[in-house]
Amino acid sequence: MAVTYTIALPEPAQARGDDPALAFSAHGADGLAQQLEQALRSDQLFQAWCRQHEDPDDVDPLLAATDPQACVTGQQDDLRIVLNVTTSLPSAVLRHRLRLLAGPHWQLREVRQP
């Protein structure tokens, strides 16, 4: 069952993960939404992160899950960006991908089931 999450990026310029190869590269609401949507729909971000581990077999395989139907929209709200994410992925996977993309610079604002 899909769940909708409202994610705030209070300081979008700082919303970058520790590794530039994995982090958000976009700057506007639409670009950030597209990059997060791609990270949820495919395993490209997960695979890039996994290749960085000495023993990729030790990585939790549940983190590789994807949702080809995931949908992310973004909007500018004053100085912050708000992302609305609808996905059937477990919240642990969403949080993991957000940490890779935005580091600690995001906030979960709301969770609801459509």
Tab-separated table of N, CA and C in Angstrom:
chain	number	residue	atom	x	y	z
A	1	MET	N	0.834	-1.179	0.000
A	1	MET	CA	0.000	0.000	0.000
A	1	MET	C	0.881	1.244	0.000
A	2	ALA	N	0.534	2.181	-0.835
A	2	ALA	CA	1.311	3.412	-0.944
A	2	ALA	C	1.035	4.340	0.241
A	3	VAL	N	2.067	5.046	0.629
A	3	VAL	CA	2.002	6.031	1.695
A	3	VAL	C	2.555	7.334	1.135
A	4	THR	N	1.988	8.449	1.571
A	4	THR	CA	2.486	9.755	1.146
A	4	THR	C	3.211	10.409	2.302
A	5	TYR	N	4.426	10.834	2.027
A	5	TYR	CA	5.276	11.501	3.009
A	5	TYR	C	5.476	12.944	2.557
A	6	THR	N	5.434	13.865	3.494
A	6	THR	CA	5.784	15.247	3.213
A	6	THR	C	7.140	15.505	3.848
A	7	ILE	N	8.103	15.837	3.002
A	7	ILE	CA	9.489	16.053	3.415
A	7	ILE	C	9.837	17.522	3.198
A	8	ALA	N	10.410	18.151	4.207
A	8	ALA	CA	10.848	19.540	4.073
A	8	ALA	C	12.367	19.586	3.978
A	9	LEU	N	12.839	20.420	3.098
A	9	LEU	CA	14.263	20.747	2.994
A	9	LEU	C	14.366	22.215	3.407
A	10	PRO	N	14.589	22.481	4.710
A	10	PRO	CA	14.562	23.858	5.207
A	10	PRO	C	15.624	24.762	4.580
A	11	GLU	N	16.772	24.212	4.278
A	11	GLU	CA	17.849	24.961	3.634
A	11	GLU	C	18.319	24.152	2.427
A	12	PRO	N	17.624	24.283	1.314
A	12	PRO	CA	17.902	23.441	0.145
A	12	PRO	C	19.365	23.433	-0.303
A	13	ALA	N	20.068	24.542	-0.156
A	13	ALA	CA	21.475	24.589	-0.580
A	13	ALA	C	22.339	23.657	0.256
A	14	GLN	N	21.924	23.356	1.474
A	14	GLN	CA	22.680	22.452	2.343
A	14	GLN	C	22.211	21.003	2.220
A	15	ALA	N	21.132	20.774	1.520
A	15	ALA	CA	20.561	19.427	1.404
A	15	ALA	C	21.395	18.584	0.448
A	16	ARG	N	22.541	18.190	0.934
A	16	ARG	CA	23.475	17.374	0.152
A	16	ARG	C	24.055	16.317	1.069
A	17	GLY	N	24.123	15.093	0.584
A	17	GLY	CA	24.724	14.019	1.353
A	17	GLY	C	26.226	14.196	1.455
A	18	ASP	N	26.842	13.353	2.258
A	18	ASP	CA	28.286	13.436	2.497
A	18	ASP	C	29.123	13.136	1.258
A	19	ASP	N	28.626	12.269	0.392
A	19	ASP	CA	29.374	11.876	-0.796
A	19	ASP	C	28.784	12.577	-2.023
A	20	PRO	N	29.515	13.497	-2.626
A	20	PRO	CA	28.990	14.226	-3.785
A	20	PRO	C	28.555	13.318	-4.940
A	21	ALA	N	29.152	12.133	-5.041
A	21	ALA	CA	28.772	11.210	-6.114
A	21	ALA	C	27.371	10.656	-5.916
A	22	LEU	N	26.875	10.690	-4.680
A	22	LEU	CA	25.561	10.141	-4.363
A	22	LEU	C	24.539	11.235	-4.034
A	23	ALA	N	25.001	12.400	-3.691
A	23	ALA	CA	24.148	13.472	-3.180
A	23	ALA	C	23.330	14.147	-4.283
A	24	PHE	N	22.291	14.867	-3.840
A	24	PHE	CA	21.537	15.712	-4.759
A	24	PHE	C	22.500	16.608	-5.518
A	25	SER	N	22.248	16.799	-6.795
A	25	SER	CA	23.017	17.762	-7.573
A	25	SER	C	22.115	18.888	-8.079
A	26	ALA	N	20.811	18.671	-8.044
A	26	ALA	CA	19.844	19.678	-8.480
A	26	ALA	C	19.725	20.773	-7.430
A	27	HIS	N	19.112	21.887	-7.832
A	27	HIS	CA	18.969	23.013	-6.915
A	27	HIS	C	17.526	23.434	-6.699
A	28	GLY	N	16.656	23.280	-7.654
A	28	GLY	CA	15.264	23.707	-7.527
A	28	GLY	C	14.354	22.579	-7.083
A	29	ALA	N	13.129	22.944	-6.737
A	29	ALA	CA	12.153	21.977	-6.247
A	29	ALA	C	11.896	20.854	-7.256
A	30	ASP	N	11.728	21.202	-8.517
A	30	ASP	CA	11.445	20.184	-9.533
A	30	ASP	C	12.623	19.236	-9.730
A	31	GLY	N	13.823	19.787	-9.771
A	31	GLY	CA	15.015	18.950	-9.961
A	31	GLY	C	15.251	18.011	-8.795
A	32	LEU	N	15.085	18.508	-7.578
A	32	LEU	CA	15.248	17.657	-6.393
A	32	LEU	C	14.190	16.564	-6.377
A	33	ALA	N	12.952	16.916	-6.746
A	33	ALA	CA	11.875	15.923	-6.795
A	33	ALA	C	12.196	14.840	-7.823
A	34	GLN	N	12.698	15.242	-8.982
A	34	GLN	CA	13.040	14.265	-10.025
A	34	GLN	C	14.145	13.319	-9.558
A	35	GLN	N	15.160	13.867	-8.898
A	35	GLN	CA	16.263	13.018	-8.452
A	35	GLN	C	15.804	12.035	-7.368
A	36	LEU	N	14.965	12.488	-6.437
A	36	LEU	CA	14.460	11.569	-5.420
A	36	LEU	C	13.560	10.518	-6.047
A	37	GLU	N	12.712	10.925	-6.968
A	37	GLU	CA	11.835	9.964	-7.638
A	37	GLU	C	12.651	8.887	-8.349
A	38	GLN	N	13.685	9.288	-9.050
A	38	GLN	CA	14.558	8.323	-9.735
A	38	GLN	C	15.228	7.384	-8.737
A	39	ALA	N	15.639	7.926	-7.591
A	39	ALA	CA	16.301	7.105	-6.564
A	39	ALA	C	15.354	6.076	-5.959
A	40	LEU	N	14.059	6.348	-5.989
A	40	LEU	CA	13.074	5.402	-5.462
A	40	LEU	C	12.625	4.406	-6.521
A	41	ARG	N	12.576	4.843	-7.764
A	41	ARG	CA	12.097	3.975	-8.846
A	41	ARG	C	13.142	2.975	-9.327
A	42	SER	N	14.406	3.320	-9.208
A	42	SER	CA	15.452	2.415	-9.701
A	42	SER	C	16.439	2.114	-8.579
A	43	ASP	N	17.309	1.157	-8.842
A	43	ASP	CA	18.308	0.803	-7.822
A	43	ASP	C	19.678	1.429	-8.111
A	44	GLN	N	19.744	2.401	-9.009
A	44	GLN	CA	21.027	3.003	-9.378
A	44	GLN	C	21.738	3.634	-8.186
A	45	LEU	N	21.026	4.420	-7.389
A	45	LEU	CA	21.642	5.063	-6.231
A	45	LEU	C	22.092	4.002	-5.225
A	46	PHE	N	21.247	3.020	-4.987
A	46	PHE	CA	21.608	1.955	-4.055
A	46	PHE	C	22.853	1.221	-4.542
A	47	GLN	N	22.903	0.885	-5.814
A	47	GLN	CA	24.049	0.147	-6.357
A	47	GLN	C	25.330	0.974	-6.252
A	48	ALA	N	25.252	2.269	-6.529
A	48	ALA	CA	26.436	3.135	-6.411
A	48	ALA	C	26.919	3.171	-4.962
A	49	TRP	N	25.982	3.253	-4.023
A	49	TRP	CA	26.336	3.253	-2.597
A	49	TRP	C	26.919	1.894	-2.203
A	50	CYS	N	26.325	0.836	-2.673
A	50	CYS	CA	26.753	-0.529	-2.340
A	50	CYS	C	28.179	-0.798	-2.828
A	51	ARG	N	28.533	-0.284	-4.000
A	51	ARG	CA	29.875	-0.495	-4.545
A	51	ARG	C	30.958	0.141	-3.678
A	52	GLN	N	30.592	1.068	-2.826
A	52	GLN	CA	31.564	1.734	-1.969
A	52	GLN	C	31.938	0.898	-0.741
A	53	HIS	N	31.194	-0.151	-0.486
A	53	HIS	CA	31.458	-0.984	0.683
A	53	HIS	C	32.518	-2.041	0.376
A	54	GLU	N	33.354	-2.319	1.372
A	54	GLU	CA	34.384	-3.339	1.194
A	54	GLU	C	33.771	-4.691	0.881
A	55	ASP	N	32.674	-5.014	1.562
A	55	ASP	CA	31.994	-6.284	1.335
A	55	ASP	C	30.518	-6.015	1.065
A	56	PRO	N	30.167	-5.778	-0.212
A	56	PRO	CA	28.774	-5.470	-0.545
A	56	PRO	C	27.785	-6.550	-0.115
A	57	ASP	N	28.268	-7.768	0.100
A	57	ASP	CA	27.376	-8.839	0.545
A	57	ASP	C	26.870	-8.610	1.962
A	58	ASP	N	27.549	-7.745	2.718
A	58	ASP	CA	27.116	-7.439	4.079
A	58	ASP	C	25.997	-6.396	4.125
A	59	VAL	N	25.681	-5.781	2.991
A	59	VAL	CA	24.640	-4.755	2.937
A	59	VAL	C	23.270	-5.425	3.027
A	60	ASP	N	22.383	-4.835	3.807
A	60	ASP	CA	21.016	-5.346	3.960
A	60	ASP	C	20.322	-5.337	2.596
A	61	PRO	N	19.950	-6.493	2.069
A	61	PRO	CA	19.321	-6.547	0.743
A	61	PRO	C	17.967	-5.847	0.689
A	62	LEU	N	17.319	-5.638	1.826
A	62	LEU	CA	16.038	-4.931	1.837
A	62	LEU	C	16.190	-3.477	1.397
A	63	LEU	N	17.395	-2.920	1.565
A	63	LEU	CA	17.636	-1.542	1.146
A	63	LEU	C	17.681	-1.393	-0.377
A	64	ALA	N	17.725	-2.501	-1.099
A	64	ALA	CA	17.769	-2.471	-2.563
A	64	ALA	C	16.382	-2.347	-3.190
A	65	ALA	N	15.350	-2.386	-2.389
A	65	ALA	CA	13.978	-2.348	-2.904
A	65	ALA	C	13.743	-1.103	-3.755
A	66	THR	N	12.891	-1.248	-4.753
A	66	THR	CA	12.510	-0.125	-5.611
A	66	THR	C	10.991	-0.093	-5.754
A	67	ASP	N	10.491	1.031	-6.170
A	67	ASP	CA	9.064	1.225	-6.421
A	67	ASP	C	8.923	1.945	-7.754
A	68	PRO	N	8.695	1.205	-8.847
A	68	PRO	CA	8.587	1.834	-10.166
A	68	PRO	C	7.436	2.834	-10.267
A	69	GLN	N	6.502	2.778	-9.327
A	69	GLN	CA	5.352	3.684	-9.339
A	69	GLN	C	5.538	4.892	-8.417
A	70	ALA	N	6.678	5.007	-7.760
A	70	ALA	CA	6.909	6.124	-6.834
A	70	ALA	C	6.704	7.450	-7.561
A	71	CYS	N	6.142	8.403	-6.833
A	71	CYS	CA	5.873	9.713	-7.404
A	71	CYS	C	6.332	10.776	-6.404
A	72	VAL	N	7.124	11.738	-6.877
A	72	VAL	CA	7.616	12.818	-6.027
A	72	VAL	C	7.340	14.135	-6.729
A	73	THR	N	6.712	15.044	-6.012
A	73	THR	CA	6.517	16.401	-6.507
A	73	THR	C	7.200	17.357	-5.549
A	74	GLY	N	7.663	18.459	-6.077
A	74	GLY	CA	8.355	19.446	-5.250
A	74	GLY	C	7.766	20.824	-5.430
A	75	GLN	N	7.813	21.596	-4.358
A	75	GLN	CA	7.358	22.979	-4.454
A	75	GLN	C	8.201	23.863	-3.554
A	76	GLN	N	8.416	25.057	-4.024
A	76	GLN	CA	9.138	26.060	-3.235
A	76	GLN	C	8.141	26.662	-2.256
A	77	ASP	N	8.505	26.709	-0.984
A	77	ASP	CA	7.656	27.289	0.058
A	77	ASP	C	8.499	28.286	0.828
A	78	ASP	N	8.434	29.552	0.379
A	78	ASP	CA	9.290	30.602	0.907
A	78	ASP	C	10.741	30.209	0.617
A	79	LEU	N	11.571	30.028	1.632
A	79	LEU	CA	12.970	29.662	1.395
A	79	LEU	C	13.201	28.162	1.380
A	80	ARG	N	12.237	27.381	1.840
A	80	ARG	CA	12.423	25.937	1.894
A	80	ARG	C	11.747	25.257	0.713
A	81	ILE	N	12.085	24.006	0.527
A	81	ILE	CA	11.454	23.182	-0.498
A	81	ILE	C	10.700	22.069	0.210
A	82	VAL	N	9.494	21.795	-0.293
A	82	VAL	CA	8.676	20.718	0.241
A	82	VAL	C	8.534	19.661	-0.839
A	83	LEU	N	8.842	18.420	-0.477
A	83	LEU	CA	8.707	17.284	-1.389
A	83	LEU	C	7.577	16.403	-0.889
A	84	ASN	N	6.640	16.074	-1.775
A	84	ASN	CA	5.570	15.132	-1.456
A	84	ASN	C	5.886	13.833	-2.161
A	85	VAL	N	6.091	12.797	-1.372
A	85	VAL	CA	6.556	11.501	-1.870
A	85	VAL	C	5.467	10.470	-1.649
A	86	THR	N	5.021	9.826	-2.720
A	86	THR	CA	4.074	8.722	-2.601
A	86	THR	C	4.774	7.468	-3.078
A	87	THR	N	4.874	6.491	-2.175
A	87	THR	CA	5.610	5.266	-2.482
A	87	THR	C	5.100	4.108	-1.638
A	88	SER	N	5.315	2.927	-2.142
A	88	SER	CA	4.996	1.712	-1.385
A	88	SER	C	6.241	1.153	-0.700
A	89	LEU	N	7.381	1.831	-0.858
A	89	LEU	CA	8.613	1.375	-0.207
A	89	LEU	C	8.510	1.527	1.303
A	90	PRO	N	9.176	0.649	2.049
A	90	PRO	CA	9.219	0.819	3.507
A	90	PRO	C	9.886	2.151	3.863
A	91	SER	N	9.477	2.723	4.963
A	91	SER	CA	10.035	4.022	5.365
A	91	SER	C	11.546	3.952	5.580
A	92	ALA	N	12.061	2.799	5.984
A	92	ALA	CA	13.506	2.653	6.186
A	92	ALA	C	14.257	2.866	4.872
A	93	VAL	N	13.701	2.407	3.773
A	93	VAL	CA	14.338	2.587	2.464
A	93	VAL	C	14.292	4.059	2.062
A	94	LEU	N	13.130	4.688	2.261
A	94	LEU	CA	13.016	6.112	1.949
A	94	LEU	C	14.008	6.925	2.767
A	95	ARG	N	14.104	6.659	4.046
A	95	ARG	CA	15.034	7.396	4.906
A	95	ARG	C	16.478	7.186	4.454
A	96	HIS	N	16.821	5.952	4.100
A	96	HIS	CA	18.183	5.653	3.641
A	96	HIS	C	18.519	6.454	2.383
A	97	ARG	N	17.614	6.461	1.415
A	97	ARG	CA	17.868	7.192	0.165
A	97	ARG	C	17.964	8.698	0.429
A	98	LEU	N	17.110	9.203	1.320
A	98	LEU	CA	17.184	10.631	1.654
A	98	LEU	C	18.493	10.982	2.339
A	99	ARG	N	18.996	10.091	3.203
A	99	ARG	CA	20.287	10.358	3.861
A	99	ARG	C	21.411	10.398	2.831
A	100	LEU	N	21.355	9.521	1.836
A	100	LEU	CA	22.382	9.540	0.792
A	100	LEU	C	22.300	10.822	-0.026
A	101	LEU	N	21.087	11.219	-0.372
A	101	LEU	CA	20.892	12.380	-1.232
A	101	LEU	C	21.051	13.710	-0.507
A	102	ALA	N	20.460	13.824	0.687
A	102	ALA	CA	20.389	15.116	1.372
A	102	ALA	C	21.160	15.168	2.676
A	103	GLY	N	21.773	14.062	3.084
A	103	GLY	CA	22.437	14.037	4.388
A	103	GLY	C	21.404	14.202	5.491
A	104	PRO	N	21.729	14.913	6.545
A	104	PRO	CA	20.773	15.106	7.641
A	104	PRO	C	19.880	16.334	7.438
A	105	HIS	N	19.945	16.946	6.269
A	105	HIS	CA	19.298	18.245	6.045
A	105	HIS	C	17.884	18.113	5.471
A	106	TRP	N	17.083	17.235	6.055
A	106	TRP	CA	15.693	17.081	5.653
A	106	TRP	C	14.863	16.788	6.904
A	107	GLN	N	13.573	17.051	6.801
A	107	GLN	CA	12.668	16.835	7.924
A	107	GLN	C	11.408	16.146	7.433
A	108	LEU	N	10.992	15.125	8.162
A	108	LEU	CA	9.726	14.466	7.883
A	108	LEU	C	8.626	15.301	8.524
A	109	ARG	N	7.686	15.795	7.723
A	109	ARG	CA	6.635	16.676	8.227
A	109	ARG	C	5.298	15.968	8.420
A	110	GLU	N	5.001	15.004	7.544
A	110	GLU	CA	3.700	14.346	7.620
A	110	GLU	C	3.760	12.998	6.923
A	111	VAL	N	2.973	12.055	7.438
A	111	VAL	CA	2.828	10.738	6.832
A	111	VAL	C	1.331	10.455	6.751
A	112	ARG	N	0.871	10.092	5.576
A	112	ARG	CA	-0.554	9.781	5.444
A	112	ARG	C	-0.766	8.703	4.382
A	113	GLN	N	-1.829	7.972	4.559
A	113	GLN	CA	-2.191	6.955	3.570
A	113	GLN	C	-3.305	7.517	2.715
A	114	PRO	N	-3.110	7.465	1.399
A	114	PRO	CA	-4.123	8.055	0.495
A	114	PRO	C	-5.455	7.343	0.567
